[in-house]
Amino acid sequence: MPNANSSLYHKAIVYSTIAVLVIPILATFLYSISSSWGATILPSGFTFDWYSQLWQDPRFIAAFGRSLLVCISALLLSALLIIPAIFVVFYYFPKLNGLMNILILLPFAVPPVVSSVGLLQIYADSSIQIVGTPWILIGTYFTIALPFMYRAIANSFEAINLADLMDAAHLLGASTAQAFFLIILPNLKKGLLASLFLSFSFLLGEFVFSNILVGTRYETLQIYLYNMRQTSGHFTSALVMTYFAFIFLFTWLASRISRGAQ
């Protein structure tokens, strides 16, 4: 009986937590598809006109495209730099892995607001005008994505027995470059994809850097959401649910790929 009571208690805690998380999402979704919802318990009618208006808004499409451009560019830059760097550390200097684990977390040591103000002070009077352009966001998002990508890809390197694979490839006549591109990279595919999806879902929701560094001069999805907060609540709810759907999709894909990699 004590075990049964303990199990019921744990289930009650879990289901209560799920309800607390899910109910606001369901309420937002209902509000986004309601034609009007005032003093009544339930909406007076349901419609998808708010979603139709959202996806027919050129400003939303442009903001979404800008967010995709910045996030994908930052992730590609991160992948191109971090994968060779991790390979060098794990294959040539394995003792530096502990130091790299500390250094890679430095971007999280400084709050985003402080980092943004520092970047503004550095580049505001620079001869290269990148403040207010996507270039400064790409560089900033690159540093944000590094910890996620490094940890996920490093785990993949630890799981594939890098030294043994490289030694076998050398014995068969392959150069280090050939072994890296033909043997190592294919074995990193799942870990790399998981890190890319997870980083993308995080970067797509970033607001502080985009608001301070570019603002309305380069309106991203989060800036658009902030600027549209004074419009119809139904329209804003449709925007929030669309954003949530994309984040959920990429987070789910990252989770599935991570489980597959294990």
mmCIF file of N, CA and C in Angstrom, residues 86-175:
data_model
loop_
_atom_site.group_PDB
_atom_site.id
_atom_site.type_symbol
_atom_site.label_atom_id
_atom_site.label_comp_id
_atom_site.label_asym_id
_atom_site.label_seq_id
_atom_site.Cartn_x
_atom_site.Cartn_y
_atom_site.Cartn_z
ATOM 1 N N ILE A 86 36.933 20.983 -32.746
ATOM 2 C CA ILE A 86 36.765 19.844 -31.837
ATOM 3 C C ILE A 86 37.625 18.668 -32.289
ATOM 4 N N PHE A 87 37.714 18.470 -33.601
ATOM 5 C CA PHE A 87 38.550 17.377 -34.119
ATOM 6 C C PHE A 87 40.003 17.574 -33.705
ATOM 7 N N VAL A 88 40.498 18.788 -33.845
ATOM 8 C CA VAL A 88 41.888 19.065 -33.469
ATOM 9 C C VAL A 88 42.094 18.831 -31.975
ATOM 10 N N VAL A 89 41.150 19.280 -31.166
ATOM 11 C CA VAL A 89 41.282 19.111 -29.719
ATOM 12 C C VAL A 89 41.272 17.632 -29.339
ATOM 13 N N PHE A 90 40.315 16.883 -29.866
ATOM 14 C CA PHE A 90 40.169 15.483 -29.449
ATOM 15 C C PHE A 90 41.265 14.590 -30.027
ATOM 16 N N TYR A 91 41.754 14.913 -31.207
ATOM 17 C CA TYR A 91 42.732 14.026 -31.844
ATOM 18 C C TYR A 91 44.176 14.406 -31.509
ATOM 19 N N TYR A 92 44.475 15.706 -31.524
ATOM 20 C CA TYR A 92 45.850 16.139 -31.312
ATOM 21 C C TYR A 92 46.128 16.604 -29.879
ATOM 22 N N PHE A 93 45.154 17.246 -29.248
ATOM 23 C CA PHE A 93 45.367 17.793 -27.907
ATOM 24 C C PHE A 93 44.226 17.388 -26.966
ATOM 25 N N PRO A 94 44.071 16.109 -26.671
ATOM 26 C CA PRO A 94 42.930 15.661 -25.841
ATOM 27 C C PRO A 94 42.949 16.226 -24.430
ATOM 28 N N LYS A 95 44.125 16.613 -23.937
ATOM 29 C CA LYS A 95 44.189 17.167 -22.587
ATOM 30 C C LYS A 95 43.544 18.548 -22.493
ATOM 31 N N LEU A 96 43.329 19.198 -23.630
ATOM 32 C CA LEU A 96 42.718 20.527 -23.634
ATOM 33 C C LEU A 96 41.186 20.474 -23.577
ATOM 34 N N ASN A 97 40.624 19.269 -23.603
ATOM 35 C CA ASN A 97 39.166 19.159 -23.622
ATOM 36 C C ASN A 97 38.536 19.776 -22.376
ATOM 37 N N GLY A 98 39.149 19.556 -21.214
ATOM 38 C CA GLY A 98 38.619 20.143 -19.980
ATOM 39 C C GLY A 98 38.630 21.663 -20.025
ATOM 40 N N LEU A 99 39.706 22.236 -20.550
ATOM 41 C CA LEU A 99 39.783 23.696 -20.674
ATOM 42 C C LEU A 99 38.746 24.218 -21.655
ATOM 43 N N MET A 100 38.557 23.497 -22.760
ATOM 44 C CA MET A 100 37.568 23.917 -23.751
ATOM 45 C C MET A 100 36.160 23.894 -23.171
ATOM 46 N N ASN A 101 35.873 22.919 -22.321
ATOM 47 C CA ASN A 101 34.543 22.852 -21.695
ATOM 48 C C ASN A 101 34.260 24.077 -20.836
ATOM 49 N N ILE A 102 35.323 24.661 -20.272
ATOM 50 C CA ILE A 102 35.156 25.872 -19.467
ATOM 51 C C ILE A 102 35.045 27.101 -20.372
ATOM 52 N N LEU A 103 35.928 27.198 -21.354
ATOM 53 C CA LEU A 103 35.945 28.366 -22.234
ATOM 54 C C LEU A 103 34.660 28.487 -23.047
ATOM 55 N N ILE A 104 34.094 27.341 -23.426
ATOM 56 C CA ILE A 104 32.927 27.372 -24.301
ATOM 57 C C ILE A 104 31.699 27.895 -23.588
ATOM 58 N N LEU A 105 31.732 27.919 -22.252
ATOM 59 C CA LEU A 105 30.596 28.416 -21.470
ATOM 60 C C LEU A 105 30.692 29.910 -21.174
ATOM 61 N N LEU A 106 31.776 30.550 -21.570
ATOM 62 C CA LEU A 106 31.958 31.973 -21.288
ATOM 63 C C LEU A 106 30.861 32.865 -21.855
ATOM 64 N N PRO A 107 30.291 32.552 -23.041
ATOM 65 C CA PRO A 107 29.198 33.415 -23.525
ATOM 66 C C PRO A 107 28.023 33.513 -22.572
ATOM 67 N N PHE A 108 27.813 32.491 -21.723
ATOM 68 C CA PHE A 108 26.719 32.523 -20.764
ATOM 69 C C PHE A 108 27.112 33.207 -19.460
ATOM 70 N N ALA A 109 28.395 33.537 -19.323
ATOM 71 C CA ALA A 109 28.843 34.177 -18.088
ATOM 72 C C ALA A 109 28.465 35.650 -18.040
ATOM 73 N N VAL A 110 28.224 36.244 -19.207
ATOM 74 C CA VAL A 110 27.874 37.666 -19.285
ATOM 75 C C VAL A 110 26.411 37.783 -19.687
ATOM 76 N N PRO A 111 25.590 38.520 -18.942
ATOM 77 C CA PRO A 111 24.175 38.680 -19.305
ATOM 78 C C PRO A 111 24.020 39.309 -20.689
ATOM 79 N N PRO A 112 22.977 38.937 -21.434
ATOM 80 C CA PRO A 112 22.785 39.480 -22.787
ATOM 81 C C PRO A 112 22.729 41.000 -22.843
ATOM 82 N N VAL A 113 22.106 41.623 -21.847
ATOM 83 C CA VAL A 113 22.009 43.087 -21.856
ATOM 84 C C VAL A 113 23.397 43.709 -21.764
ATOM 85 N N VAL A 114 24.245 43.168 -20.893
ATOM 86 C CA VAL A 114 25.605 43.686 -20.740
ATOM 87 C C VAL A 114 26.398 43.467 -22.024
ATOM 88 N N SER A 115 26.264 42.290 -22.623
ATOM 89 C CA SER A 115 26.966 42.002 -23.874
ATOM 90 C C SER A 115 26.520 42.949 -24.986
ATOM 91 N N SER A 116 25.211 43.207 -25.050
ATOM 92 C CA SER A 116 24.686 44.086 -26.095
ATOM 93 C C SER A 116 25.224 45.504 -25.951
ATOM 94 N N VAL A 117 25.242 46.018 -24.723
ATOM 95 C CA VAL A 117 25.774 47.365 -24.485
ATOM 96 C C VAL A 117 27.258 47.425 -24.840
ATOM 97 N N GLY A 118 27.994 46.377 -24.485
ATOM 98 C CA GLY A 118 29.411 46.334 -24.841
ATOM 99 C C GLY A 118 29.629 46.331 -26.337
ATOM 100 N N LEU A 119 28.835 45.555 -27.064
ATOM 101 C CA LEU A 119 28.959 45.515 -28.519
ATOM 102 C C LEU A 119 28.608 46.863 -29.143
ATOM 103 N N LEU A 120 27.594 47.522 -28.585
ATOM 104 C CA LEU A 120 27.240 48.849 -29.096
ATOM 105 C C LEU A 120 28.384 49.830 -28.894
ATOM 106 N N GLN A 121 29.022 49.802 -27.746
ATOM 107 C CA GLN A 121 30.142 50.712 -27.482
ATOM 108 C C GLN A 121 31.323 50.426 -28.396
ATOM 109 N N ILE A 122 31.517 49.160 -28.723
ATOM 110 C CA ILE A 122 32.658 48.798 -29.577
ATOM 111 C C ILE A 122 32.424 49.205 -31.023
ATOM 112 N N TYR A 123 31.215 48.930 -31.537
ATOM 113 C CA TYR A 123 30.977 49.091 -32.971
ATOM 114 C C TYR A 123 30.212 50.358 -33.348
ATOM 115 N N ALA A 124 29.725 51.105 -32.357
ATOM 116 C CA ALA A 124 28.948 52.304 -32.705
ATOM 117 C C ALA A 124 29.790 53.324 -33.450
ATOM 118 N N ASP A 125 31.033 53.524 -33.038
ATOM 119 C CA ASP A 125 31.918 54.504 -33.670
ATOM 120 C C ASP A 125 32.930 53.865 -34.609
ATOM 121 N N SER A 126 32.717 52.604 -34.927
ATOM 122 C CA SER A 126 33.652 51.908 -35.806
ATOM 123 C C SER A 126 33.476 52.351 -37.255
ATOM 124 N N SER A 127 34.550 52.244 -38.009
ATOM 125 C CA SER A 127 34.467 52.585 -39.429
ATOM 126 C C SER A 127 33.613 51.590 -40.199
ATOM 127 N N ILE A 128 33.492 50.387 -39.634
ATOM 128 C CA ILE A 128 32.628 49.369 -40.234
ATOM 129 C C ILE A 128 31.277 49.437 -39.535
ATOM 130 N N GLN A 129 30.272 49.926 -40.218
ATOM 131 C CA GLN A 129 28.950 50.106 -39.630
ATOM 132 C C GLN A 129 28.160 48.802 -39.710
ATOM 133 N N ILE A 130 28.191 48.044 -38.632
ATOM 134 C CA ILE A 130 27.433 46.784 -38.618
ATOM 135 C C ILE A 130 26.293 46.815 -37.620
ATOM 136 N N VAL A 131 26.250 47.851 -36.760
ATOM 137 C CA VAL A 131 25.129 47.972 -35.833
ATOM 138 C C VAL A 131 23.866 48.276 -36.623
ATOM 139 N N GLY A 132 22.817 47.536 -36.346
ATOM 140 C CA GLY A 132 21.576 47.701 -37.087
ATOM 141 C C GLY A 132 21.506 46.865 -38.342
ATOM 142 N N THR A 133 22.501 46.016 -38.572
ATOM 143 C CA THR A 133 22.546 45.145 -39.742
ATOM 144 C C THR A 133 22.485 43.686 -39.289
ATOM 145 N N PRO A 134 22.165 42.775 -40.191
ATOM 146 C CA PRO A 134 22.129 41.363 -39.800
ATOM 147 C C PRO A 134 23.494 40.799 -39.453
ATOM 148 N N TRP A 135 24.567 41.458 -39.888
ATOM 149 C CA TRP A 135 25.909 40.913 -39.650
ATOM 150 C C TRP A 135 26.240 40.851 -38.169
ATOM 151 N N ILE A 136 25.855 41.864 -37.422
ATOM 152 C CA ILE A 136 26.152 41.839 -35.990
ATOM 153 C C ILE A 136 25.318 40.783 -35.276
ATOM 154 N N LEU A 137 24.110 40.537 -35.774
ATOM 155 C CA LEU A 137 23.288 39.477 -35.183
ATOM 156 C C LEU A 137 23.868 38.101 -35.490
ATOM 157 N N ILE A 138 24.356 37.923 -36.705
ATOM 158 C CA ILE A 138 24.946 36.630 -37.071
ATOM 159 C C ILE A 138 26.159 36.342 -36.195
ATOM 160 N N GLY A 139 27.011 37.348 -35.996
ATOM 161 C CA GLY A 139 28.174 37.158 -35.134
ATOM 162 C C GLY A 139 27.792 36.888 -33.699
ATOM 163 N N THR A 140 26.766 37.576 -33.209
ATOM 164 C CA THR A 140 26.322 37.367 -31.830
ATOM 165 C C THR A 140 25.685 36.002 -31.662
ATOM 166 N N TYR A 141 24.817 35.619 -32.592
ATOM 167 C CA TYR A 141 24.170 34.306 -32.514
ATOM 168 C C TYR A 141 25.192 33.179 -32.647
ATOM 169 N N PHE A 142 26.262 33.447 -33.376
ATOM 170 C CA PHE A 142 27.328 32.455 -33.499
ATOM 171 C C PHE A 142 27.907 32.109 -32.128
ATOM 172 N N THR A 143 28.153 33.127 -31.304
ATOM 173 C CA THR A 143 28.700 32.875 -29.965
ATOM 174 C C THR A 143 27.681 32.188 -29.061
ATOM 175 N N ILE A 144 26.385 32.490 -29.267
ATOM 176 C CA ILE A 144 25.355 31.846 -28.456
ATOM 177 C C ILE A 144 25.232 30.366 -28.792
ATOM 178 N N ALA A 145 25.365 30.038 -30.076
ATOM 179 C CA ALA A 145 25.193 28.645 -30.510
ATOM 180 C C ALA A 145 26.389 27.772 -30.169
ATOM 181 N N LEU A 146 27.559 28.378 -29.966
ATOM 182 C CA LEU A 146 28.775 27.591 -29.736
ATOM 183 C C LEU A 146 28.653 26.594 -28.580
ATOM 184 N N PRO A 147 28.188 26.995 -27.392
ATOM 185 C CA PRO A 147 28.114 26.017 -26.296
ATOM 186 C C PRO A 147 27.222 24.830 -26.615
ATOM 187 N N PHE A 148 26.057 25.084 -27.234
ATOM 188 C CA PHE A 148 25.153 23.982 -27.568
ATOM 189 C C PHE A 148 25.810 23.024 -28.558
ATOM 190 N N MET A 149 26.419 23.582 -29.589
ATOM 191 C CA MET A 149 26.986 22.751 -30.639
ATOM 192 C C MET A 149 28.234 22.024 -30.148
ATOM 193 N N TYR A 150 29.062 22.724 -29.377
ATOM 194 C CA TYR A 150 30.295 22.081 -28.913
ATOM 195 C C TYR A 150 29.977 20.872 -28.039
ATOM 196 N N ARG A 151 29.055 21.028 -27.092
ATOM 197 C CA ARG A 151 28.766 19.938 -26.174
ATOM 198 C C ARG A 151 28.162 18.743 -26.909
ATOM 199 N N ALA A 152 27.216 18.990 -27.831
ATOM 200 C CA ALA A 152 26.577 17.890 -28.551
ATOM 201 C C ALA A 152 27.561 17.176 -29.466
ATOM 202 N N ILE A 153 28.384 17.936 -30.193
ATOM 203 C CA ILE A 153 29.328 17.325 -31.117
ATOM 204 C C ILE A 153 30.467 16.651 -30.351
ATOM 205 N N ALA A 154 30.882 17.242 -29.229
ATOM 206 C CA ALA A 154 31.919 16.609 -28.411
ATOM 207 C C ALA A 154 31.454 15.255 -27.887
ATOM 208 N N ASN A 155 30.191 15.153 -27.512
ATOM 209 C CA ASN A 155 29.656 13.858 -27.076
ATOM 210 C C ASN A 155 29.723 12.829 -28.200
ATOM 211 N N SER A 156 29.465 13.278 -29.425
ATOM 212 C CA SER A 156 29.560 12.363 -30.560
ATOM 213 C C SER A 156 31.001 11.916 -30.785
ATOM 214 N N PHE A 157 31.952 12.837 -30.644
ATOM 215 C CA PHE A 157 33.357 12.461 -30.780
ATOM 216 C C PHE A 157 33.764 11.443 -29.722
ATOM 217 N N GLU A 158 33.268 11.617 -28.500
ATOM 218 C CA GLU A 158 33.603 10.685 -27.430
ATOM 219 C C GLU A 158 33.009 9.304 -27.666
ATOM 220 N N ALA A 159 31.915 9.241 -28.415
ATOM 221 C CA ALA A 159 31.222 7.965 -28.615
ATOM 222 C C ALA A 159 31.775 7.152 -29.788
ATOM 223 N N ILE A 160 32.570 7.759 -30.665
ATOM 224 C CA ILE A 160 32.988 7.049 -31.884
ATOM 225 C C ILE A 160 34.413 6.498 -31.810
ATOM 226 N N ASN A 161 35.097 6.637 -30.680
ATOM 227 C CA ASN A 161 36.481 6.156 -30.566
ATOM 228 C C ASN A 161 37.344 6.754 -31.679
ATOM 229 N N LEU A 162 37.504 8.064 -31.606
ATOM 230 C CA LEU A 162 38.170 8.817 -32.675
ATOM 231 C C LEU A 162 39.560 8.281 -32.987
ATOM 232 N N ALA A 163 40.363 8.042 -31.972
ATOM 233 C CA ALA A 163 41.743 7.598 -32.211
ATOM 234 C C ALA A 163 41.786 6.264 -32.948
ATOM 235 N N ASP A 164 40.921 5.329 -32.574
ATOM 236 C CA ASP A 164 40.904 4.025 -33.238
ATOM 237 C C ASP A 164 40.477 4.155 -34.703
ATOM 238 N N LEU A 165 39.468 4.967 -34.967
ATOM 239 C CA LEU A 165 39.021 5.155 -36.351
ATOM 240 C C LEU A 165 40.107 5.798 -37.196
ATOM 241 N N MET A 166 40.781 6.794 -36.662
ATOM 242 C CA MET A 166 41.830 7.461 -37.416
ATOM 243 C C MET A 166 43.006 6.520 -37.664
ATOM 244 N N ASP A 167 43.385 5.743 -36.656
ATOM 245 C CA ASP A 167 44.486 4.783 -36.844
ATOM 246 C C ASP A 167 44.135 3.753 -37.906
ATOM 247 N N ALA A 168 42.907 3.250 -37.894
ATOM 248 C CA ALA A 168 42.489 2.273 -38.903
ATOM 249 C C ALA A 168 42.506 2.883 -40.299
ATOM 250 N N ALA A 169 42.044 4.131 -40.403
ATOM 251 C CA ALA A 169 42.041 4.806 -41.698
ATOM 252 C C ALA A 169 43.458 5.026 -42.210
ATOM 253 N N HIS A 170 44.382 5.384 -41.325
ATOM 254 C CA HIS A 170 45.770 5.579 -41.737
ATOM 255 C C HIS A 170 46.411 4.266 -42.171
ATOM 256 N N LEU A 171 46.088 3.197 -41.468
ATOM 257 C CA LEU A 171 46.634 1.894 -41.851
ATOM 258 C C LEU A 171 46.158 1.473 -43.235
ATOM 259 N N LEU A 172 44.962 1.905 -43.624
ATOM 260 C CA LEU A 172 44.413 1.563 -44.932
ATOM 261 C C LEU A 172 44.840 2.544 -46.017
ATOM 262 N N GLY A 173 45.670 3.506 -45.651
ATOM 263 C CA GLY A 173 46.230 4.408 -46.652
ATOM 264 C C GLY A 173 45.539 5.742 -46.789
ATOM 265 N N ALA A 174 44.571 6.025 -45.969
ATOM 266 C CA ALA A 174 43.865 7.301 -46.056
ATOM 267 C C ALA A 174 44.653 8.392 -45.339
ATOM 268 N N SER A 175 44.583 9.595 -45.893
ATOM 269 C CA SER A 175 45.207 10.735 -45.233
ATOM 270 C C SER A 175 44.300 11.207 -44.096
#
